[in-house]
Short mmCIF file of C-alpha atoms in Angstrom, two decimals:
data_model
loop_
_atom_site.label_atom_id
_atom_site.label_comp_id
_atom_site.label_asym_id
_atom_site.label_seq_id
_atom_site.Cartn_x
_atom_site.Cartn_y
_atom_site.Cartn_z
CA MET A 1 -57.27 -193.12 -90.22
CA LEU A 2 -54.65 -193.51 -92.94
CA THR A 3 -54.72 -196.50 -95.23
CA GLY A 4 -51.57 -198.49 -95.95
CA HIS A 5 -51.01 -196.65 -99.26
CA ALA A 6 -51.53 -193.21 -97.62
CA THR A 7 -49.12 -194.13 -94.81
CA VAL A 8 -46.41 -195.10 -97.32
CA MET A 9 -46.99 -191.86 -99.28
CA THR A 10 -46.74 -189.76 -96.10
CA SER A 11 -43.63 -191.65 -95.04
CA ASN A 12 -42.03 -191.20 -98.47
CA ARG A 13 -42.76 -187.47 -98.41
CA SER A 14 -41.14 -187.19 -94.98
CA ILE A 15 -38.03 -189.02 -96.19
CA ILE A 16 -37.80 -186.86 -99.31
CA ALA A 17 -38.22 -183.68 -97.26
CA ALA A 18 -35.51 -184.81 -94.84
CA LEU A 19 -33.14 -185.63 -97.71
CA LEU A 20 -33.76 -182.24 -99.29
CA LEU A 21 -33.00 -180.50 -95.99
CA LEU A 22 -29.76 -182.39 -95.28
CA PRO A 23 -27.51 -180.03 -97.28
CA CYS A 24 -29.05 -177.05 -95.48
CA LEU A 25 -28.63 -178.65 -92.08
CA SER A 26 -24.98 -179.48 -92.72
CA ALA A 27 -24.33 -175.93 -93.94
CA MET A 28 -25.92 -174.52 -90.78
CA ALA A 29 -23.13 -175.47 -88.40
CA ASP A 30 -20.43 -177.26 -90.35
CA CYS A 31 -17.56 -175.10 -89.17
CA PRO A 32 -15.31 -175.02 -86.10
CA ARG A 33 -16.73 -172.69 -83.46
CA VAL A 34 -15.64 -171.88 -79.92
CA ALA A 35 -17.74 -173.89 -77.49
CA GLY A 36 -20.20 -171.65 -75.68
CA GLU A 37 -19.89 -168.88 -78.28
CA GLU A 38 -22.10 -170.45 -80.96
CA ASP A 39 -24.36 -168.07 -82.83
CA ASP A 40 -27.33 -169.16 -84.97
CA ARG A 41 -27.70 -165.93 -86.95
CA ARG A 42 -27.45 -165.88 -90.74
CA ALA A 43 -25.70 -162.91 -92.31
CA ASN A 44 -22.73 -161.76 -94.35
CA ALA A 45 -19.76 -162.09 -92.04
CA GLY A 46 -16.02 -162.01 -91.53
CA CYS A 47 -13.21 -162.58 -89.08
CA LEU A 48 -11.22 -160.28 -86.86
CA ILE A 49 -7.91 -162.06 -86.35
CA ILE A 50 -5.57 -160.48 -83.81
CA GLN A 51 -2.03 -161.40 -82.93
CA ASP A 52 0.67 -159.38 -81.16
CA ASP A 53 -1.39 -156.13 -81.23
CA ARG A 54 -1.91 -156.42 -84.98
CA VAL A 55 -4.91 -157.31 -87.11
CA LEU A 56 -4.86 -159.50 -90.19
CA LEU A 57 -6.24 -157.61 -93.19
CA LEU A 58 -6.36 -158.18 -96.90
CA THR A 59 -6.02 -155.74 -99.77
CA HIS A 60 -8.87 -156.03 -102.24
CA ARG A 61 -7.92 -156.25 -105.90
CA TRP A 62 -10.66 -153.86 -107.03
CA GLY A 63 -9.97 -150.53 -105.41
CA GLY A 64 -6.87 -151.53 -103.44
CA LYS A 65 -8.59 -150.95 -100.11
CA LEU A 66 -8.10 -152.87 -96.86
CA GLY A 67 -10.65 -155.02 -95.09
CA VAL A 68 -11.09 -158.11 -92.94
CA PRO A 69 -11.49 -161.51 -94.56
CA GLY A 70 -15.17 -162.14 -95.05
CA GLY A 71 -18.06 -161.97 -97.44
CA THR A 72 -21.48 -163.11 -98.49
CA LEU A 73 -23.30 -166.01 -96.89
CA GLU A 74 -24.37 -169.02 -98.89
CA GLU A 75 -27.91 -170.35 -98.69
CA GLY A 76 -28.67 -171.86 -95.27
CA GLU A 77 -25.24 -170.94 -93.88
CA LEU A 78 -24.72 -169.57 -90.38
CA ALA A 79 -22.88 -166.24 -90.14
CA GLN A 80 -20.06 -167.88 -88.17
CA CYS A 81 -19.65 -170.45 -90.94
CA THR A 82 -19.64 -167.67 -93.56
CA ALA A 83 -16.79 -166.00 -91.65
CA TRP A 84 -14.93 -169.33 -91.45
CA ARG A 85 -15.42 -170.23 -95.13
CA GLU A 86 -14.58 -166.77 -96.46
CA THR A 87 -11.42 -166.64 -94.34
CA ALA A 88 -10.32 -170.02 -95.71
CA GLU A 89 -11.03 -168.89 -99.28
CA GLU A 90 -9.53 -165.40 -99.10
CA VAL A 91 -6.62 -165.95 -96.74
CA GLY A 92 -6.05 -169.71 -96.90
CA LEU A 93 -6.19 -169.83 -93.12
CA ALA A 94 -8.00 -172.40 -90.98
CA VAL A 95 -9.68 -170.69 -88.04
CA THR A 96 -12.02 -171.41 -85.18
CA VAL A 97 -14.79 -168.83 -84.99
CA GLY A 98 -15.59 -167.23 -81.65
CA LYS A 99 -18.11 -164.69 -80.46
CA ARG A 100 -19.75 -162.02 -82.52
CA LEU A 101 -18.04 -158.72 -81.77
CA ALA A 102 -20.29 -156.39 -83.74
CA VAL A 103 -22.79 -155.90 -86.47
CA MET A 104 -21.23 -153.28 -88.68
CA SER A 105 -23.29 -150.39 -90.06
CA ASN A 106 -23.91 -152.28 -93.33
CA GLY A 107 -25.21 -155.39 -91.50
CA PHE A 108 -21.92 -157.31 -91.79
CA HIS A 109 -21.31 -159.51 -88.72
CA LEU A 110 -17.76 -159.40 -87.37
CA TYR A 111 -16.55 -162.39 -85.33
CA ARG A 112 -13.41 -162.94 -83.30
CA CYS A 113 -11.53 -165.78 -85.01
CA TYR A 114 -8.53 -167.76 -83.86
CA PRO A 115 -5.98 -169.39 -86.18
CA ARG A 116 -5.87 -173.17 -85.79
CA GLU A 117 -2.07 -173.09 -86.20
CA PRO A 118 0.44 -170.58 -84.75
CA LEU A 119 1.29 -167.73 -87.13
CA ARG A 120 4.18 -165.32 -87.48
CA SER A 121 2.38 -162.03 -87.07
CA HIS A 122 4.89 -159.81 -88.78
CA ALA A 123 5.27 -161.84 -91.96
CA PRO A 124 2.84 -161.27 -94.82
CA LEU A 125 0.84 -164.33 -95.82
CA PRO A 126 0.84 -165.54 -99.42
CA VAL A 127 -2.41 -164.98 -101.30
CA PRO A 128 -3.96 -168.38 -101.97
CA GLY A 129 -4.81 -169.28 -105.56
CA SER A 130 -8.51 -169.33 -104.67
CA ALA A 131 -8.34 -165.62 -103.83
CA LEU A 132 -6.22 -164.20 -106.66
CA THR A 133 -9.24 -162.66 -108.39
CA GLU A 134 -10.23 -160.78 -105.20
CA VAL A 135 -7.09 -160.23 -103.11
CA THR A 136 -3.68 -158.69 -103.89
CA ALA A 137 -2.03 -158.90 -100.46
CA ILE A 138 -2.52 -160.17 -96.92
CA GLY A 139 -0.71 -158.59 -93.99
CA TRP A 140 -0.62 -157.69 -90.32
CA TYR A 141 -1.38 -154.11 -89.31
CA PRO A 142 -1.25 -152.20 -86.02
CA LEU A 143 -4.49 -150.26 -85.58
CA SER A 144 -2.52 -147.00 -85.37
CA SER A 145 -1.29 -147.46 -88.96
CA LEU A 146 -4.78 -147.70 -90.49
CA ARG A 147 -6.42 -144.75 -92.22
CA LYS A 148 -10.06 -144.21 -93.17
CA GLU A 149 -9.20 -143.42 -96.80
CA SER A 150 -7.53 -146.82 -97.21
CA TRP A 151 -10.47 -148.75 -95.70
CA ARG A 152 -12.79 -150.60 -98.12
CA PHE A 153 -15.98 -149.50 -96.35
CA HIS A 154 -14.80 -146.09 -95.16
CA TYR A 155 -18.16 -145.34 -93.49
CA GLN A 156 -17.57 -148.15 -90.98
CA PHE A 157 -13.88 -147.45 -90.33
CA ASP A 158 -14.40 -145.76 -86.96
CA GLN A 159 -16.67 -148.59 -85.81
CA PHE A 160 -14.09 -151.19 -86.89
CA ILE A 161 -11.28 -149.42 -85.03
CA ALA A 162 -13.39 -149.20 -81.86
CA VAL A 163 -14.39 -152.89 -82.04
CA ALA A 164 -10.85 -154.09 -82.77
CA ASP A 165 -9.37 -151.87 -80.04
CA GLU A 166 -11.91 -153.17 -77.49
CA ALA A 167 -11.18 -156.79 -78.49
CA MET A 168 -7.44 -156.21 -78.06
CA ARG A 169 -7.91 -154.54 -74.67
CA SER A 170 -10.25 -157.28 -73.43
CA GLU A 171 -7.76 -159.96 -74.39
CA LYS A 172 -4.88 -158.10 -72.74
CA ASP A 173 -6.95 -157.63 -69.57
CA ALA A 174 -7.85 -161.34 -69.53
CA ALA A 175 -4.21 -162.34 -70.04
CA GLN A 176 -3.12 -159.97 -67.27
CA ALA A 177 -5.78 -161.35 -64.91
CA ASP A 178 -4.61 -164.89 -65.70
CA ALA A 179 -1.01 -163.89 -65.03
CA ASN A 180 -1.91 -162.17 -61.76
CA GLY A 181 -4.06 -165.11 -60.71
CA GLY A 182 -1.16 -167.45 -61.38
CA LEU A 183 1.19 -165.31 -59.27
CA GLN A 184 -1.29 -165.13 -56.40
CA ALA A 185 -1.77 -168.90 -56.40
CA LYS A 186 1.93 -169.45 -55.70
#
């Protein structure tokens, strides 16, 4: 049986432990995610943003190669929150993170992300000040215009194209099914 002093010590240790864990707990899921598509994995991650059959890509300052917005996780951060944070930092875009589409060959987790505000898909986005040391340009690209030699991680280019193409097809099929369902209901 614990004495009064031992009970207070145990209680204080529990409070201190809880306070030390609070930053980790808030980092774990402090990002907008699509309901039902939450993912509790921790990994380096990024966003696949699609609009009007184009993908949003950035040009990296070092090497001039293209890639999706994304990067390295911070301690205790969920992969979806890494994708969200890195997209905000590199592109200046607020997104909601959806399902994981793939784990790329280097372990990078790629998520389907949705802009929180409507975007003009054919206009380049300005590079935010927070990204000027990493990014030289942000633009929209049809998959057919992309080339392996211009891809940052050339060894995962084919995998990226397949994942992005499948995501585009799935969304088109879903939109078509919704449209057909709406016509049949009339």
